[in-house]
Amino acid sequence: MPPDSTAFEAHYKISDLAALWKMSRETVRKIVAVEPGVVKVRFGRKKTHTTYSIPASVASRIHTRLLNGGYA
């Protein structure tokens, strides 16, 4: 396994991060939708049928940015 691979680390759903970070699911979705490293699985043609899987390292990077005021 390459050292930068996120395939075998824990992954979070948007609802998991929303509960951990005390934010709405919609807010978390908007943040992670454009984040590099997030796995997006789209079912059908509509964006409303997209499932996001956020690796733990990406979630940590986002949370650090939130703490430092990176999403003002």
mmCIF file of N, CA and C in Angstrom:
data_model
loop_
_atom_site.group_PDB
_atom_site.id
_atom_site.type_symbol
_atom_site.label_atom_id
_atom_site.label_comp_id
_atom_site.label_asym_id
_atom_site.label_seq_id
_atom_site.Cartn_x
_atom_site.Cartn_y
_atom_site.Cartn_z
ATOM 1 N N MET A 1 0.855 -1.188 0.000
ATOM 2 C CA MET A 1 0.000 0.000 0.000
ATOM 3 C C MET A 1 0.894 1.242 0.000
ATOM 4 N N PRO A 2 0.688 2.161 -0.958
ATOM 5 C CA PRO A 2 1.467 3.399 -0.972
ATOM 6 C C PRO A 2 1.172 4.228 0.273
ATOM 7 N N PRO A 3 2.162 4.967 0.780
ATOM 8 C CA PRO A 3 1.960 5.729 2.016
ATOM 9 C C PRO A 3 0.897 6.815 1.909
ATOM 10 N N ASP A 4 0.622 7.326 0.700
ATOM 11 C CA ASP A 4 -0.369 8.389 0.568
ATOM 12 C C ASP A 4 -1.750 7.871 0.180
ATOM 13 N N SER A 5 -1.924 6.557 0.168
ATOM 14 C CA SER A 5 -3.202 5.973 -0.222
ATOM 15 C C SER A 5 -4.228 6.092 0.906
ATOM 16 N N THR A 6 -5.445 6.466 0.536
ATOM 17 C CA THR A 6 -6.520 6.577 1.520
ATOM 18 C C THR A 6 -7.495 5.408 1.424
ATOM 19 N N ALA A 7 -7.173 4.439 0.579
ATOM 20 C CA ALA A 7 -8.103 3.340 0.324
ATOM 21 C C ALA A 7 -8.387 2.492 1.556
ATOM 22 N N PHE A 8 -7.404 2.339 2.436
ATOM 23 C CA PHE A 8 -7.564 1.415 3.555
ATOM 24 C C PHE A 8 -7.736 2.111 4.905
ATOM 25 N N GLU A 9 -7.932 3.420 4.906
ATOM 26 C CA GLU A 9 -8.196 4.102 6.170
ATOM 27 C C GLU A 9 -9.703 4.215 6.380
ATOM 28 N N ALA A 10 -10.089 4.589 7.570
ATOM 29 C CA ALA A 10 -11.513 4.740 7.883
ATOM 30 C C ALA A 10 -12.117 5.843 7.022
ATOM 31 N N HIS A 11 -13.376 5.648 6.630
ATOM 32 C CA HIS A 11 -14.103 6.632 5.844
ATOM 33 C C HIS A 11 -15.352 7.050 6.612
ATOM 34 N N TYR A 12 -15.724 8.314 6.455
ATOM 35 C CA TYR A 12 -16.894 8.864 7.125
ATOM 36 C C TYR A 12 -17.970 9.212 6.104
ATOM 37 N N LYS A 13 -19.217 9.173 6.550
ATOM 38 C CA LYS A 13 -20.333 9.677 5.773
ATOM 39 C C LYS A 13 -20.563 11.124 6.206
ATOM 40 N N ILE A 14 -21.292 11.851 5.411
ATOM 41 C CA ILE A 14 -21.587 13.243 5.734
ATOM 42 C C ILE A 14 -22.320 13.347 7.066
ATOM 43 N N SER A 15 -23.249 12.434 7.315
ATOM 44 C CA SER A 15 -23.999 12.482 8.580
ATOM 45 C C SER A 15 -23.083 12.249 9.781
ATOM 46 N N ASP A 16 -22.054 11.412 9.620
ATOM 47 C CA ASP A 16 -21.094 11.179 10.706
ATOM 48 C C ASP A 16 -20.344 12.459 11.057
ATOM 49 N N LEU A 17 -19.832 13.138 10.019
ATOM 50 C CA LEU A 17 -19.075 14.368 10.265
ATOM 51 C C LEU A 17 -19.981 15.487 10.785
ATOM 52 N N ALA A 18 -21.200 15.544 10.299
ATOM 53 C CA ALA A 18 -22.131 16.570 10.776
ATOM 54 C C ALA A 18 -22.381 16.409 12.273
ATOM 55 N N ALA A 19 -22.531 15.173 12.724
ATOM 56 C CA ALA A 19 -22.747 14.926 14.156
ATOM 57 C C ALA A 19 -21.490 15.244 14.965
ATOM 58 N N LEU A 20 -20.327 14.848 14.457
ATOM 59 C CA LEU A 20 -19.070 15.097 15.170
ATOM 60 C C LEU A 20 -18.760 16.590 15.276
ATOM 61 N N TRP A 21 -19.012 17.312 14.206
ATOM 62 C CA TRP A 21 -18.657 18.722 14.140
ATOM 63 C C TRP A 21 -19.795 19.646 14.543
ATOM 64 N N LYS A 22 -20.956 19.076 14.881
ATOM 65 C CA LYS A 22 -22.127 19.869 15.292
ATOM 66 C C LYS A 22 -22.513 20.892 14.214
ATOM 67 N N MET A 23 -22.617 20.403 12.983
ATOM 68 C CA MET A 23 -23.011 21.217 11.842
ATOM 69 C C MET A 23 -24.154 20.507 11.125
ATOM 70 N N SER A 24 -24.836 21.233 10.267
ATOM 71 C CA SER A 24 -25.888 20.589 9.480
ATOM 72 C C SER A 24 -25.262 19.727 8.393
ATOM 73 N N ARG A 25 -26.013 18.715 7.966
ATOM 74 C CA ARG A 25 -25.518 17.845 6.887
ATOM 75 C C ARG A 25 -25.314 18.640 5.610
ATOM 76 N N GLU A 26 -26.168 19.604 5.338
ATOM 77 C CA GLU A 26 -26.042 20.408 4.128
ATOM 78 C C GLU A 26 -24.759 21.237 4.140
ATOM 79 N N THR A 27 -24.412 21.804 5.283
ATOM 80 C CA THR A 27 -23.172 22.576 5.391
ATOM 81 C C THR A 27 -21.967 21.686 5.155
ATOM 82 N N VAL A 28 -21.953 20.523 5.782
ATOM 83 C CA VAL A 28 -20.832 19.587 5.596
ATOM 84 C C VAL A 28 -20.776 19.136 4.141
ATOM 85 N N ARG A 29 -21.919 18.879 3.533
ATOM 86 C CA ARG A 29 -21.931 18.459 2.131
ATOM 87 C C ARG A 29 -21.315 19.520 1.232
ATOM 88 N N LYS A 30 -21.649 20.773 1.462
ATOM 89 C CA LYS A 30 -21.083 21.854 0.661
ATOM 90 C C LYS A 30 -19.573 21.948 0.827
ATOM 91 N N ILE A 31 -19.091 21.696 2.029
ATOM 92 C CA ILE A 31 -17.650 21.760 2.283
ATOM 93 C C ILE A 31 -16.920 20.604 1.610
ATOM 94 N N VAL A 32 -17.426 19.387 1.769
ATOM 95 C CA VAL A 32 -16.692 18.220 1.256
ATOM 96 C C VAL A 32 -16.889 18.008 -0.238
ATOM 97 N N ALA A 33 -17.917 18.589 -0.840
ATOM 98 C CA ALA A 33 -18.201 18.348 -2.259
ATOM 99 C C ALA A 33 -17.059 18.782 -3.170
ATOM 100 N N VAL A 34 -16.313 19.791 -2.770
ATOM 101 C CA VAL A 34 -15.236 20.318 -3.613
ATOM 102 C C VAL A 34 -13.850 19.956 -3.088
ATOM 103 N N GLU A 35 -13.794 19.167 -2.037
ATOM 104 C CA GLU A 35 -12.519 18.837 -1.389
ATOM 105 C C GLU A 35 -11.806 17.704 -2.137
ATOM 106 N N PRO A 36 -10.522 17.890 -2.466
ATOM 107 C CA PRO A 36 -9.763 16.799 -3.096
ATOM 108 C C PRO A 36 -9.642 15.604 -2.149
ATOM 109 N N GLY A 37 -9.759 14.412 -2.702
ATOM 110 C CA GLY A 37 -9.614 13.195 -1.914
ATOM 111 C C GLY A 37 -10.923 12.584 -1.460
ATOM 112 N N VAL A 38 -12.024 13.301 -1.623
ATOM 113 C CA VAL A 38 -13.338 12.784 -1.240
ATOM 114 C C VAL A 38 -13.844 11.879 -2.361
ATOM 115 N N VAL A 39 -14.335 10.703 -1.979
ATOM 116 C CA VAL A 39 -14.865 9.759 -2.955
ATOM 117 C C VAL A 39 -16.335 10.090 -3.184
ATOM 118 N N LYS A 40 -16.695 10.344 -4.452
ATOM 119 C CA LYS A 40 -18.076 10.663 -4.805
ATOM 120 C C LYS A 40 -18.627 9.529 -5.653
ATOM 121 N N VAL A 41 -19.728 8.952 -5.203
ATOM 122 C CA VAL A 41 -20.382 7.892 -5.949
ATOM 123 C C VAL A 41 -21.742 8.424 -6.370
ATOM 124 N N ARG A 42 -21.934 8.569 -7.674
ATOM 125 C CA ARG A 42 -23.180 9.131 -8.196
ATOM 126 C C ARG A 42 -24.047 8.011 -8.756
ATOM 127 N N PHE A 43 -25.286 7.950 -8.303
ATOM 128 C CA PHE A 43 -26.259 6.977 -8.775
ATOM 129 C C PHE A 43 -27.216 7.690 -9.716
ATOM 130 N N GLY A 44 -27.237 7.304 -10.957
ATOM 131 C CA GLY A 44 -28.099 7.967 -11.926
ATOM 132 C C GLY A 44 -27.499 9.270 -12.390
ATOM 133 N N ARG A 45 -28.335 10.123 -12.942
ATOM 134 C CA ARG A 45 -27.858 11.370 -13.537
ATOM 135 C C ARG A 45 -28.003 12.576 -12.620
ATOM 136 N N LYS A 46 -28.793 12.458 -11.586
ATOM 137 C CA LYS A 46 -29.065 13.605 -10.732
ATOM 138 C C LYS A 46 -28.036 13.716 -9.619
ATOM 139 N N LYS A 47 -27.659 14.953 -9.319
ATOM 140 C CA LYS A 47 -26.697 15.188 -8.245
ATOM 141 C C LYS A 47 -27.269 14.808 -6.880
ATOM 142 N N THR A 48 -28.597 14.785 -6.772
ATOM 143 C CA THR A 48 -29.204 14.456 -5.484
ATOM 144 C C THR A 48 -28.964 12.998 -5.106
ATOM 145 N N HIS A 49 -28.506 12.200 -6.047
ATOM 146 C CA HIS A 49 -28.230 10.794 -5.776
ATOM 147 C C HIS A 49 -26.735 10.536 -5.692
ATOM 148 N N THR A 50 -26.022 11.417 -5.008
ATOM 149 C CA THR A 50 -24.584 11.286 -4.848
ATOM 150 C C THR A 50 -24.272 10.947 -3.398
ATOM 151 N N THR A 51 -23.442 9.934 -3.217
ATOM 152 C CA THR A 51 -22.980 9.547 -1.893
ATOM 153 C C THR A 51 -21.517 9.948 -1.763
ATOM 154 N N TYR A 52 -21.176 10.559 -0.644
ATOM 155 C CA TYR A 52 -19.805 10.992 -0.398
ATOM 156 C C TYR A 52 -19.177 10.101 0.663
ATOM 157 N N SER A 53 -17.940 9.713 0.428
ATOM 158 C CA SER A 53 -17.168 8.943 1.396
ATOM 159 C C SER A 53 -15.890 9.731 1.671
ATOM 160 N N ILE A 54 -15.728 10.157 2.920
ATOM 161 C CA ILE A 54 -14.634 11.052 3.268
ATOM 162 C C ILE A 54 -13.585 10.288 4.074
ATOM 163 N N PRO A 55 -12.384 10.102 3.512
ATOM 164 C CA PRO A 55 -11.321 9.422 4.262
ATOM 165 C C PRO A 55 -10.962 10.201 5.531
ATOM 166 N N ALA A 56 -10.497 9.498 6.536
ATOM 167 C CA ALA A 56 -10.170 10.115 7.826
ATOM 168 C C ALA A 56 -9.128 11.221 7.675
ATOM 169 N N SER A 57 -8.132 11.025 6.814
ATOM 170 C CA SER A 57 -7.095 12.049 6.641
ATOM 171 C C SER A 57 -7.671 13.312 6.005
ATOM 172 N N VAL A 58 -8.613 13.163 5.089
ATOM 173 C CA VAL A 58 -9.258 14.321 4.467
ATOM 174 C C VAL A 58 -10.152 15.019 5.489
ATOM 175 N N ALA A 59 -10.880 14.263 6.288
ATOM 176 C CA ALA A 59 -11.722 14.846 7.334
ATOM 177 C C ALA A 59 -10.871 15.635 8.328
ATOM 178 N N SER A 60 -9.713 15.106 8.663
ATOM 179 C CA SER A 60 -8.804 15.798 9.581
ATOM 180 C C SER A 60 -8.310 17.106 8.965
ATOM 181 N N ARG A 61 -7.962 17.068 7.687
ATOM 182 C CA ARG A 61 -7.500 18.267 6.982
ATOM 183 C C ARG A 61 -8.598 19.334 6.949
ATOM 184 N N ILE A 62 -9.829 18.929 6.666
ATOM 185 C CA ILE A 62 -10.957 19.869 6.634
ATOM 186 C C ILE A 62 -11.191 20.457 8.015
ATOM 187 N N HIS A 63 -11.170 19.604 9.037
ATOM 188 C CA HIS A 63 -11.434 20.076 10.397
ATOM 189 C C HIS A 63 -10.363 21.066 10.854
ATOM 190 N N THR A 64 -9.119 20.792 10.516
ATOM 191 C CA THR A 64 -8.038 21.724 10.857
ATOM 192 C C THR A 64 -8.267 23.070 10.182
ATOM 193 N N ARG A 65 -8.681 23.040 8.927
ATOM 194 C CA ARG A 65 -8.966 24.273 8.204
ATOM 195 C C ARG A 65 -10.133 25.014 8.839
ATOM 196 N N LEU A 66 -11.159 24.278 9.286
ATOM 197 C CA LEU A 66 -12.299 24.918 9.958
ATOM 198 C C LEU A 66 -11.868 25.592 11.255
ATOM 199 N N LEU A 67 -10.998 24.928 12.003
ATOM 200 C CA LEU A 67 -10.530 25.487 13.264
ATOM 201 C C LEU A 67 -9.689 26.751 13.052
ATOM 202 N N ASN A 68 -8.985 26.796 11.927
ATOM 203 C CA ASN A 68 -8.105 27.933 11.643
ATOM 204 C C ASN A 68 -8.811 29.037 10.857
ATOM 205 N N GLY A 69 -10.113 28.892 10.647
ATOM 206 C CA GLY A 69 -10.878 29.928 9.962
ATOM 207 C C GLY A 69 -10.727 29.925 8.465
ATOM 208 N N GLY A 70 -10.474 28.767 7.873
ATOM 209 C CA GLY A 70 -10.259 28.684 6.435
ATOM 210 C C GLY A 70 -11.513 28.766 5.605
ATOM 211 N N TYR A 71 -12.702 28.620 6.198
ATOM 212 C CA TYR A 71 -13.967 28.695 5.452
ATOM 213 C C TYR A 71 -14.793 29.858 5.963
ATOM 214 N N ALA A 72 -14.294 31.036 5.812
ATOM 215 C CA ALA A 72 -15.020 32.207 6.320
ATOM 216 C C ALA A 72 -16.077 32.667 5.372
#
